[in-house]
Tab-separated table of C-alpha atoms and ligand atoms in Angstrom:
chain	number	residue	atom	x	y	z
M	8	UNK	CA	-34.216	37.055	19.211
M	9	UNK	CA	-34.581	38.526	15.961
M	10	UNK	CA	-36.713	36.763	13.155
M	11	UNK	CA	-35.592	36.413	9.618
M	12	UNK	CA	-38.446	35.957	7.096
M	13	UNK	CA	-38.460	33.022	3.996
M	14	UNK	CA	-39.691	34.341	0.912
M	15	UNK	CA	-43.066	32.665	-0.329
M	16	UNK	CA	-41.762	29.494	-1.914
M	17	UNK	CA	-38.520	28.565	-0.131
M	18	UNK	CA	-39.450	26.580	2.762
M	19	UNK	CA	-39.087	23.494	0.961
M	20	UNK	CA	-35.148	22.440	1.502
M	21	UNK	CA	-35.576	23.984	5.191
M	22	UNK	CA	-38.187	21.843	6.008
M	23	UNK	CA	-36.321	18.663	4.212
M	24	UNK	CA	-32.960	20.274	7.184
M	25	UNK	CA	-30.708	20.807	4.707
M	26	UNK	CA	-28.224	23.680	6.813
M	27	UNK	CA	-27.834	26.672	4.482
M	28	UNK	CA	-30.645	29.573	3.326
M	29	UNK	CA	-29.334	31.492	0.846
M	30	UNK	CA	-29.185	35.238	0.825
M	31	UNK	CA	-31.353	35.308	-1.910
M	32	UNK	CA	-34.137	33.330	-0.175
M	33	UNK	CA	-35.305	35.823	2.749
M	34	UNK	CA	-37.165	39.026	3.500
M	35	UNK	CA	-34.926	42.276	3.855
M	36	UNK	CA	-33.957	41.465	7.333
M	37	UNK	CA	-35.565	43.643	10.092
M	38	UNK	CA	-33.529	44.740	13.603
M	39	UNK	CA	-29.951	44.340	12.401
M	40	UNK	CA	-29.048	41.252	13.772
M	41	UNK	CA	-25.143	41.210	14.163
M	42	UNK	CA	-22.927	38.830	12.024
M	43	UNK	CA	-23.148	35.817	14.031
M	44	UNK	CA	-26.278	36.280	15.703
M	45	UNK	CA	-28.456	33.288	15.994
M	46	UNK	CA	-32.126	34.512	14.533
M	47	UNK	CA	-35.398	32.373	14.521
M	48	UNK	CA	-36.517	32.024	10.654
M	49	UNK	CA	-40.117	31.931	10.184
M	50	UNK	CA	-42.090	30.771	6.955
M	51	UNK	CA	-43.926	33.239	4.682
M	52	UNK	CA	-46.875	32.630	6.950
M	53	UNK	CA	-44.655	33.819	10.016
M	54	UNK	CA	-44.774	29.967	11.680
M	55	UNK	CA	-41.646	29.187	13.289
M	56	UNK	CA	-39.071	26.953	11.369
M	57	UNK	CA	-35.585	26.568	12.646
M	58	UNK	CA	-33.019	28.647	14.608
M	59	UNK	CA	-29.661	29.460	12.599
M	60	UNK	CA	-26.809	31.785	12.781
M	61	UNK	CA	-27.270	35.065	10.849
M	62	UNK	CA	-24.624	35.778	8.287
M	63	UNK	CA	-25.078	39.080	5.588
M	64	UNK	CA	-21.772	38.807	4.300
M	65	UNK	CA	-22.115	35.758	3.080
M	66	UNK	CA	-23.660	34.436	0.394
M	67	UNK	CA	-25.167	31.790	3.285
M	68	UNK	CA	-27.079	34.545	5.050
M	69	UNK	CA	-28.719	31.310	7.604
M	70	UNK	CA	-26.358	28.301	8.521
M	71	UNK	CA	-29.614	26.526	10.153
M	72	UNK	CA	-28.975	24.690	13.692
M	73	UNK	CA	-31.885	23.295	15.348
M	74	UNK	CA	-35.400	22.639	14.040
M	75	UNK	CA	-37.116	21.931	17.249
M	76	UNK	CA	-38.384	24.994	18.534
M	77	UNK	CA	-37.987	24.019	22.493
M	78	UNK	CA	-34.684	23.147	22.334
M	79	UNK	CA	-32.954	26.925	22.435
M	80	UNK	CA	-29.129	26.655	21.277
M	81	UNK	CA	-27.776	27.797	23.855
M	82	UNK	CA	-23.965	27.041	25.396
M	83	UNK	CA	-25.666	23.451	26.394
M	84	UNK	CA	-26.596	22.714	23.037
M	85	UNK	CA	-23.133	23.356	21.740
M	86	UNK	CA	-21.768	20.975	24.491
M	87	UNK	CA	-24.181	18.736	23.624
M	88	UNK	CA	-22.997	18.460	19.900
M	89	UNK	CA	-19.201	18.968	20.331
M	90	UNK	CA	-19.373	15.581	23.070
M	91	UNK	CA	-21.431	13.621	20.589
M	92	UNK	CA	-19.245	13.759	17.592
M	93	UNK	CA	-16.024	13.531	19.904
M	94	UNK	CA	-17.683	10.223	21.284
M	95	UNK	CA	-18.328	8.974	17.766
M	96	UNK	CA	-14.620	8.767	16.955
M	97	UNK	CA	-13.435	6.902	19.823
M	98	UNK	CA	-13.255	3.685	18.005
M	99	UNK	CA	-10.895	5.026	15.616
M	100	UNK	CA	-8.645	5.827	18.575
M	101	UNK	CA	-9.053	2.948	20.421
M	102	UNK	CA	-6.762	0.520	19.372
M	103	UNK	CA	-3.875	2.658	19.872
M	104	UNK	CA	-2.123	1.930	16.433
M	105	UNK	CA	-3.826	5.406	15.134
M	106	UNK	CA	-4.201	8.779	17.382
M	107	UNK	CA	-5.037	11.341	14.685
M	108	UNK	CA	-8.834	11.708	13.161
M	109	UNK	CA	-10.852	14.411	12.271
M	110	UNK	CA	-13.257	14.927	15.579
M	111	UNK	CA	-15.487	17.427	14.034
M	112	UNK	CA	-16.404	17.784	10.572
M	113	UNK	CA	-18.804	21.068	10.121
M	114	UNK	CA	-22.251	20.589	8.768
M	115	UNK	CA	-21.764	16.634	8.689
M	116	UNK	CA	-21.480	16.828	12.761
M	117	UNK	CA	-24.412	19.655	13.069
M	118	UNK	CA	-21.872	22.473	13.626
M	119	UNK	CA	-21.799	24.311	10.962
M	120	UNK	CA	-17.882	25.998	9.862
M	121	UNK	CA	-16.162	24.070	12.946
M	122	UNK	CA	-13.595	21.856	11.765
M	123	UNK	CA	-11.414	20.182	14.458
M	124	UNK	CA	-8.646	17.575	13.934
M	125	UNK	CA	-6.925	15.380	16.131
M	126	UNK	CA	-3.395	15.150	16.080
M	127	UNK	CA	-2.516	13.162	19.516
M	128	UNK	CA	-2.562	15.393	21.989
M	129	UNK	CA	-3.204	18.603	20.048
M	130	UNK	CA	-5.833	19.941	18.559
M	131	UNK	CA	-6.029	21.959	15.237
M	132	UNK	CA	-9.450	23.489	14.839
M	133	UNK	CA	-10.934	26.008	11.515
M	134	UNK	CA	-13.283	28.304	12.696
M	135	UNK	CA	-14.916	29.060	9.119
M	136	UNK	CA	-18.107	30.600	10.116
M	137	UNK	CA	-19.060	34.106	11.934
M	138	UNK	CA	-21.629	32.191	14.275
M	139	UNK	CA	-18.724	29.433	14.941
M	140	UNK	CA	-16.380	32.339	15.772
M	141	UNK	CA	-18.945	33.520	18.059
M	142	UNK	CA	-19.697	30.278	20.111
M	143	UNK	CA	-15.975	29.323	20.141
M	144	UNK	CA	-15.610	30.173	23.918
M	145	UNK	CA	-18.013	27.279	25.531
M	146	UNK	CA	-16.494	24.717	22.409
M	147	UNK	CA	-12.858	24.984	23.295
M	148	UNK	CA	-14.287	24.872	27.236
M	149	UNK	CA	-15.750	21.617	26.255
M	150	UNK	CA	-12.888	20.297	24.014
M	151	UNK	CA	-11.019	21.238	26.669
M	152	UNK	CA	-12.775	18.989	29.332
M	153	UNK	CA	-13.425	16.215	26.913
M	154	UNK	CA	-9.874	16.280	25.827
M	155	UNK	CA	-7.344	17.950	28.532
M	156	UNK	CA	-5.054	18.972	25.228
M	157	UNK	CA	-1.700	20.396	25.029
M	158	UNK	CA	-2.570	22.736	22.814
M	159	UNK	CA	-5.692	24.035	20.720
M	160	UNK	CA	-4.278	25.866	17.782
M	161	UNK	CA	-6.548	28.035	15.339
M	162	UNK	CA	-5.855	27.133	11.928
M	163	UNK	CA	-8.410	28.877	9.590
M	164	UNK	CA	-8.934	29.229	6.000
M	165	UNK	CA	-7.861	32.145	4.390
M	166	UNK	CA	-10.596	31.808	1.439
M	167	UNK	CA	-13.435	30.675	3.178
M	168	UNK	CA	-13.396	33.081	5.976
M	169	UNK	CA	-12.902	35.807	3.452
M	170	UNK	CA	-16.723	35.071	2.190
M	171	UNK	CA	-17.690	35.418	5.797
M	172	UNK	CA	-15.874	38.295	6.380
M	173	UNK	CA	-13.640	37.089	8.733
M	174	UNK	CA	-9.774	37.613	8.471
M	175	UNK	CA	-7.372	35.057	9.087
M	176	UNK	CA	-6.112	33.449	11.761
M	177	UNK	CA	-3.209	31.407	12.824
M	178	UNK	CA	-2.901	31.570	16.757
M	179	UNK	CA	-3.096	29.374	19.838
M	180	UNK	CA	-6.627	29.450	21.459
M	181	UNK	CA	-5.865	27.367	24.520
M	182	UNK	CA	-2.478	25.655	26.294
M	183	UNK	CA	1.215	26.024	24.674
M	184	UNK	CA	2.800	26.216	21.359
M	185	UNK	CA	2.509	23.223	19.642
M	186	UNK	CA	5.995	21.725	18.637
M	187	UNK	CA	6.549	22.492	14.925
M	188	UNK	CA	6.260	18.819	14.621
M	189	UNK	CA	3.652	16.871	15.900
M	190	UNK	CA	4.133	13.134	16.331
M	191	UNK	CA	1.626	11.184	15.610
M	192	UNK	CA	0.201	7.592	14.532
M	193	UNK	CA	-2.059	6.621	11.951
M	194	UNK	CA	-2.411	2.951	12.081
M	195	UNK	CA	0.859	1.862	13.400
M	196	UNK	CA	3.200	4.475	11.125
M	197	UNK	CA	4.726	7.946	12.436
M	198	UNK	CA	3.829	11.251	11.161
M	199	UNK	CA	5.105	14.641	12.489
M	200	UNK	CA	2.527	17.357	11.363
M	201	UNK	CA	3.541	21.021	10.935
M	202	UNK	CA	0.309	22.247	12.290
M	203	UNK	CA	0.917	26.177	11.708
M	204	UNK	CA	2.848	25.699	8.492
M	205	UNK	CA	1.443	22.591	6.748
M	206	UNK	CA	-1.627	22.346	4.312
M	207	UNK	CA	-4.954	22.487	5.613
M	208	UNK	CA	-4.485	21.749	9.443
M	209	UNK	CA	-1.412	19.804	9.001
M	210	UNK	CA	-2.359	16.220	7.694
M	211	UNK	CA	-5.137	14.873	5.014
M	212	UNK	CA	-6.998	12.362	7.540
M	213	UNK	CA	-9.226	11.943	5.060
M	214	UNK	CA	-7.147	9.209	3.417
M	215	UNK	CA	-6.539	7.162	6.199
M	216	UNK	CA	-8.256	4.168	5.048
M	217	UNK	CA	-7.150	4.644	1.822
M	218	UNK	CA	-3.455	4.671	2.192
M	219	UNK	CA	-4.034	1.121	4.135
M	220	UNK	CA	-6.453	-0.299	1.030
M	221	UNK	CA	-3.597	0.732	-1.447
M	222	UNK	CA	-0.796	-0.901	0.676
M	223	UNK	CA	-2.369	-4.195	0.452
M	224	UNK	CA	-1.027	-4.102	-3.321
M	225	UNK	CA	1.603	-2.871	-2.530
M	226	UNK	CA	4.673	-5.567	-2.158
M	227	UNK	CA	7.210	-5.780	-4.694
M	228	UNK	CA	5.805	-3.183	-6.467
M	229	UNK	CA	7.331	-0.501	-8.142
M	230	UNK	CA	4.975	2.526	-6.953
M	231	UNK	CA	4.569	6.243	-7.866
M	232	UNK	CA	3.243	8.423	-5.268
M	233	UNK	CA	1.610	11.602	-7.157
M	234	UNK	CA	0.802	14.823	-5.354
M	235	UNK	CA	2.381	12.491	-1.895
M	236	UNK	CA	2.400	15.471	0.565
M	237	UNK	CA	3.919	13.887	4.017
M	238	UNK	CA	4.010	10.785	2.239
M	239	UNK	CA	0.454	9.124	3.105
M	240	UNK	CA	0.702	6.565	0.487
M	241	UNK	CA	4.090	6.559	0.678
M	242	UNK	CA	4.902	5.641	3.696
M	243	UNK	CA	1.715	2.253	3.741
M	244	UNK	CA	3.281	1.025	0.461
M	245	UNK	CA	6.915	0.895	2.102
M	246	UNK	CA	5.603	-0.507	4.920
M	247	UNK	CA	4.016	-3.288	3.126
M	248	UNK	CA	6.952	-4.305	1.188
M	249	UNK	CA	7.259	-1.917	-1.971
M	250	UNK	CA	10.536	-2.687	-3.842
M	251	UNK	CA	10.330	1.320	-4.873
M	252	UNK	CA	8.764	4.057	-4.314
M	253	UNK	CA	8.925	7.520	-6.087
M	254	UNK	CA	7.267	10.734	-4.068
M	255	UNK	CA	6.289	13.948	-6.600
M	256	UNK	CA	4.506	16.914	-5.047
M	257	UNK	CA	5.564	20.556	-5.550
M	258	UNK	CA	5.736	21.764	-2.452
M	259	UNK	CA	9.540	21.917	-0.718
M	260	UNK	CA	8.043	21.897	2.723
M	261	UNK	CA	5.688	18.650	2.310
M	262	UNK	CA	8.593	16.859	1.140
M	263	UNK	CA	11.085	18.447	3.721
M	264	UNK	CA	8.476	16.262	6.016
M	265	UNK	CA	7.914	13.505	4.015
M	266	UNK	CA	12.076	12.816	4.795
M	267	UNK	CA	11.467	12.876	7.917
M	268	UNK	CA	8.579	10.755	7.819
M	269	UNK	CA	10.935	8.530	5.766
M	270	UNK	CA	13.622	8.706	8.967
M	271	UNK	CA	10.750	8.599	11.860
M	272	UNK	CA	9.854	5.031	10.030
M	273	UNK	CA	13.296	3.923	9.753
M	274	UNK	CA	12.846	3.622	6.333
M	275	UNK	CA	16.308	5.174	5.118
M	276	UNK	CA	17.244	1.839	3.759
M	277	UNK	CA	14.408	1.554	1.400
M	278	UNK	CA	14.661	2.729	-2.453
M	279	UNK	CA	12.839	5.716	-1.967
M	280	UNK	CA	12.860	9.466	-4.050
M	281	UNK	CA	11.325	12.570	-3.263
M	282	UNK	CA	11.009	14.577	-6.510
M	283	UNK	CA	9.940	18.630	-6.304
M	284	UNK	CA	8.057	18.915	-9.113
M	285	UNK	CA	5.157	19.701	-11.107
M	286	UNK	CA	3.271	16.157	-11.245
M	287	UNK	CA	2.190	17.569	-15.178
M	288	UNK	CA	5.320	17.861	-16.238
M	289	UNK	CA	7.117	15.258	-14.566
M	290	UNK	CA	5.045	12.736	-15.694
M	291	UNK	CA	5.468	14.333	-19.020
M	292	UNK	CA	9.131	13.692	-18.085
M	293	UNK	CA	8.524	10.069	-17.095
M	294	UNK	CA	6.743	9.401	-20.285
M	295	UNK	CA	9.627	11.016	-22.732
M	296	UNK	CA	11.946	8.589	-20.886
M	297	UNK	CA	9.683	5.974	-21.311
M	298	UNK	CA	10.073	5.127	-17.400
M	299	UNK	CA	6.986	2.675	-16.249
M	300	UNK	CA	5.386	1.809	-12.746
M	301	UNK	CA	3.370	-0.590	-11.327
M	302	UNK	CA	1.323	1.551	-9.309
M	303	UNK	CA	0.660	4.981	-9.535
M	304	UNK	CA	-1.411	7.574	-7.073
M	305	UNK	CA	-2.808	10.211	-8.308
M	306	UNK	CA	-4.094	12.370	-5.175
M	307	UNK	CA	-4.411	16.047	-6.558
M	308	UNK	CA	-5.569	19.188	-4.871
M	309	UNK	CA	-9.379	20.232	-5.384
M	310	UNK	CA	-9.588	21.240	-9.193
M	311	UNK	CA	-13.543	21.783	-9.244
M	312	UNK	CA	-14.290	24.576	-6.284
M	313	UNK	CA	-17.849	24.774	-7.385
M	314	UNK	CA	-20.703	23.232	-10.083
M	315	UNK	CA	-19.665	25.799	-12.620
M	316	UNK	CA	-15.727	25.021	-12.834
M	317	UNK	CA	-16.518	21.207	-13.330
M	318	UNK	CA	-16.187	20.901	-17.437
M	319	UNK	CA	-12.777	22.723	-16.738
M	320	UNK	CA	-11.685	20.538	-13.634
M	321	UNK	CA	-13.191	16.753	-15.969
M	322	UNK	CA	-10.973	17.818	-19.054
M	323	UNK	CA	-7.614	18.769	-16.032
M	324	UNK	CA	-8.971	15.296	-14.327
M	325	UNK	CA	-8.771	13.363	-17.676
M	326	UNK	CA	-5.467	14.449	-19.144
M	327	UNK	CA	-4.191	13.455	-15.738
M	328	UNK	CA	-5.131	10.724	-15.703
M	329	UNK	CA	-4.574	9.691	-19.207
M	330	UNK	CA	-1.115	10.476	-18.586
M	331	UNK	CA	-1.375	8.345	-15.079
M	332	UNK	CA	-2.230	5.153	-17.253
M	333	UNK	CA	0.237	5.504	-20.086
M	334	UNK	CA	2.759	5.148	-17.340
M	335	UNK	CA	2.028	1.715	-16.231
M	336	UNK	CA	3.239	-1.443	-16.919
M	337	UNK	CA	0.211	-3.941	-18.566
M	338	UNK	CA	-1.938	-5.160	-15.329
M	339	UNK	CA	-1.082	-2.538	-13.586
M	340	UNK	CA	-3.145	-0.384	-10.763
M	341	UNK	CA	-3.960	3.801	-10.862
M	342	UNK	CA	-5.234	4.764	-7.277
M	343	UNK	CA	-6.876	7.965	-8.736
M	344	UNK	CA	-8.641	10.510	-6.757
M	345	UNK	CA	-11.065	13.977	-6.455
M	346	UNK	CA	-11.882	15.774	-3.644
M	347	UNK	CA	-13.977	18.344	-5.658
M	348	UNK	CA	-17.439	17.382	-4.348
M	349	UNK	CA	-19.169	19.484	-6.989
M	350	UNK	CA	-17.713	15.459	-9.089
M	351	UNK	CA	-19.794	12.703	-7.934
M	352	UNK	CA	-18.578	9.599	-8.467
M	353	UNK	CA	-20.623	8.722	-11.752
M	354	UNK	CA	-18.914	12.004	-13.392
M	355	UNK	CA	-15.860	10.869	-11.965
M	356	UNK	CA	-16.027	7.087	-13.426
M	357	UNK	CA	-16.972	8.754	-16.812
M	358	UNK	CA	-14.071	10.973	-16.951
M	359	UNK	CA	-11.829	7.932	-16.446
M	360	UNK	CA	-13.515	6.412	-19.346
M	361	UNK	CA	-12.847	9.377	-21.203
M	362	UNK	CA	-9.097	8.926	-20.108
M	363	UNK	CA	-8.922	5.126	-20.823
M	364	UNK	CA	-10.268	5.657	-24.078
M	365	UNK	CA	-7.324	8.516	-24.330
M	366	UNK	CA	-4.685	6.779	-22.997
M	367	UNK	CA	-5.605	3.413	-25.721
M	368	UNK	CA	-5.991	1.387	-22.319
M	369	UNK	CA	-8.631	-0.851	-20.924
M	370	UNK	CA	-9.699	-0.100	-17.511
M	371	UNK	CA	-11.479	-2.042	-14.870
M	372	UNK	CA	-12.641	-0.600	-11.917
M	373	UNK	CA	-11.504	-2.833	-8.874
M	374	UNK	CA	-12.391	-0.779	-5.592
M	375	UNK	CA	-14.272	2.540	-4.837
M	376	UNK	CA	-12.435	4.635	-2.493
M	377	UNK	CA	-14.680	7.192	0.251
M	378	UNK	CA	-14.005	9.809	2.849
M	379	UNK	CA	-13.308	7.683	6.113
M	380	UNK	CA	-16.523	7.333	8.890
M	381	UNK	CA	-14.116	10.346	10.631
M	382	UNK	CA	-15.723	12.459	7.145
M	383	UNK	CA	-19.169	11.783	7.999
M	384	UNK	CA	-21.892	12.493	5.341
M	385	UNK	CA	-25.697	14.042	6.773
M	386	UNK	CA	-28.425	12.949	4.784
M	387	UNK	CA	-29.511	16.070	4.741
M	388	UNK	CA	-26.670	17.403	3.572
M	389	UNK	CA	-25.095	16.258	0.693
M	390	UNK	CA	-22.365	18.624	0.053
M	391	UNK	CA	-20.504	16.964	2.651
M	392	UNK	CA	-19.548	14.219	0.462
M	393	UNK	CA	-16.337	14.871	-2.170
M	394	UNK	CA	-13.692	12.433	-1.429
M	395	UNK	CA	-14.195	9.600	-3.806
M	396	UNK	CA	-11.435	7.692	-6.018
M	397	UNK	CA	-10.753	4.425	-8.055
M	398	UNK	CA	-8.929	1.600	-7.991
M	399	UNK	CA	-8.167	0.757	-11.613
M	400	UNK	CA	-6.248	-2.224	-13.251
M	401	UNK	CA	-5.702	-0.910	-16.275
M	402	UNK	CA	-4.169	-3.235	-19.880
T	17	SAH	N1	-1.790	12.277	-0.982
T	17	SAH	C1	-1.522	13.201	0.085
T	17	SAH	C2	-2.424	14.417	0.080
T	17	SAH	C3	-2.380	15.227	-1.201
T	17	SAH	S1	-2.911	16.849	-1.029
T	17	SAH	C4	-1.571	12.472	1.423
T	17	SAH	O1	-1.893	11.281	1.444
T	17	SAH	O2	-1.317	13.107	2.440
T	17	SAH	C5	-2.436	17.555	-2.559
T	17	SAH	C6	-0.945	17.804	-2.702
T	17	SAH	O3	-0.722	18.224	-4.032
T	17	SAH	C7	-0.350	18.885	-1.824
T	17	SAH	O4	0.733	18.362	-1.115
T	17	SAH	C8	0.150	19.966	-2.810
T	17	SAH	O5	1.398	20.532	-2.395
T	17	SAH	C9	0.340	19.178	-4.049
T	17	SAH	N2	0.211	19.864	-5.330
T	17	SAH	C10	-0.749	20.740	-5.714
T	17	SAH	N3	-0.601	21.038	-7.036
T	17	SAH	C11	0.465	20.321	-7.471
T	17	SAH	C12	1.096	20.179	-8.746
T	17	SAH	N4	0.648	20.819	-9.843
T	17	SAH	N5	2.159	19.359	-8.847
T	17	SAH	C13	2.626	18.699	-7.755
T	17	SAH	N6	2.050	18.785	-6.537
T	17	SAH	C14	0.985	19.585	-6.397
């Protein structure tokens, strides 16, 4: 096995097991090691640290696996990780009323760049790392006799495998072709999930619990369902008795689903519009014709990618929501989101003050929305935290 040297200096976050040593932070490698490879990286003294896949395309040149020096990672250790974080979501499943869930969530579940989501019998997995890429054979083995799937279907990021050097991929790894709709439950409503065509792998999990907090305020409301996708919050607030709700996202696909989601529900009946639009400009448009709601969602894409784009992404955040508040009736609630994790949750309660003060509204904070226990966040590793949000009543 080949070692990788620390510089003098730069032991200090390895030893406290946060995953990632940054290119910047080692010794010209010696002996090549492949794009992949897993190395042994030593301290400046040469003592033994942690074993980690090797990476010199990346600006991660370690993704650090195991700190214990007897425990090799071999296809055992893989096994060993892929059945614990299955095991941890069974819970979620169990009940029946939900059978989608995020089984595998990268760093958070010790495997760093393996993302694998649930959807019933099928598996979507991104394989965002070159050392993933290389262990994949023994992890679909083992998803495959933890899980006996239909299908495991490789749905990787474009942009982050481009920093890894990887290309893309959109291919079956194991079984048959998915349907191009999925059916699935998330507690007790139907989904059907484009897996090869949809965002991401097909569904934002990620909101599960968040959709069901919302719904609770949601009868006889008049709702607006910003940036809705399939319909996540959608589809809770008609379920729970909404008197109207209005779906904006700009993407023709996500609402082609969200209709059917609409159908799959039996929902046809309900006052319900889909709207293909910009959500800046239609609420724009809402505004001019002074059109009012009693709650509004605000669930935008990412708009901070990294620590340096986040004065950008707080004034795009605050004119958004500025604009969200202006639209509601007096008393009523803004279910506003980020999933930029380079905004923590203080930055994102300031910008919303920033907004209030804006908007000429007064703004109470009523609940603090998270990534669900599916998300998981390692102490070690921070960065694996972004999805917060607000529940605001706002005067
Ligand atoms: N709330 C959704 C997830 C939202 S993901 C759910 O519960 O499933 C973000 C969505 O924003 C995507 O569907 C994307 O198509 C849409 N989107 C991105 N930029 C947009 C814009 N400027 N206007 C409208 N929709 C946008």
């Amino acid at each position: 096995m080949i070692d990788v040297v620390l510089k003098k200096g730069k032991e200090k976050a390895v030893l406290h097991r946060h995953p990632w040593v940054f290119s910047g932070a080692i010794e010209p490698v010696k002996g090549k090691p492949a794009n992949g490879e897993i190395i042994r990286l030593l301290n400046a003294k040469k003592e033994f640290l942690a074993y980690g896949f090797y990476n010199d395309q990346s600006r991660v040149a370690v993704r650090l696996l195991e700190w214990d020096e007897n425990t090799p990672v071999d296809d055992n250790w893989f096994r060993d990780k892929v059945r614990t974080a299955v095991a941890g979501r069974a819970h979620i499943l169990a009940d029946g009323r939900t059978d989608t869930c995020r089984l595998i969530f990268s760093e958070s579940d010790y495997l760093p760049g393996l993302i694998v989501d649930k959807y019933a019998g099928h598996l979507a997995v991104q394989v965002l790392t070159s050392g993933m890429q290389a262990a994949m054979p023994v992890i679909i083995d083992e998803l495959n006799t933890l899980l006996k799937s239909e299908s495991i279907f490789d749905k990787s990021d474009a942009t982050s495998r481009a920093h890894e050097g990887l290309e893309t991929t959109n291919v079956l790894l194991a079984g048959n072709q998915p349907p191009e709709l999925v059916m699935v439950k998330e507690n007790g409503i139907a989904y059907g999930i484009n897996i090869a065509e949809g965002q991401k792998s097909g569904f934002y999990c990620d909101q599960r619990e968040n959709r069901l907090t919302l719904a609770n305020y949601a009868r006889g409301k008049k709702v607006l369902d910003c940036f809705s996708y399939t319909g996540g919050f959608t589809l809770n607030s008609l379920q729970n008795g909404a008197v109207q709700v209005t779906s904006v996202d700009s993407s023709a696909l996500a609402l082609e689903t969200l209709q059917e989601n609409i159908r799959l529900n039996g929902f046809e009946d309900t006052k319900h519009d889909a709207i293909k639009s910009d959500v800046n400009v239609q609420l724009r448009k809402f505004r001019d014709e002074g059109e009012k709601f009693d709650i509004i969602v605000l669930d935008p894409p990412k708009y901070a990618p990294s620590r340096s784009a986040l004065d950008r992404a707080s004034r795009a955040y605050k004119d958004l929501n500025r604009l969200g508040m202006q639209l509601l009736n007096s008393g009523g609630l803004l279910a506003t989101f980020s999933c930029s994790g380079a905004m923590d949750m203080e930055t994102f309660k300031q910008v919303l003050a920033w907004a209030a003060l804006d908007a000429g509204k007064q703004v109470q904070f009523v609940h603090q929305f998270h990534q669900p226990e599916d998300h998981p966040v390692r102490a070690s590793f921070p960065e694996g935290e972004y999805l917060k949000g607000l529940l605001c009543r706002v005067w």
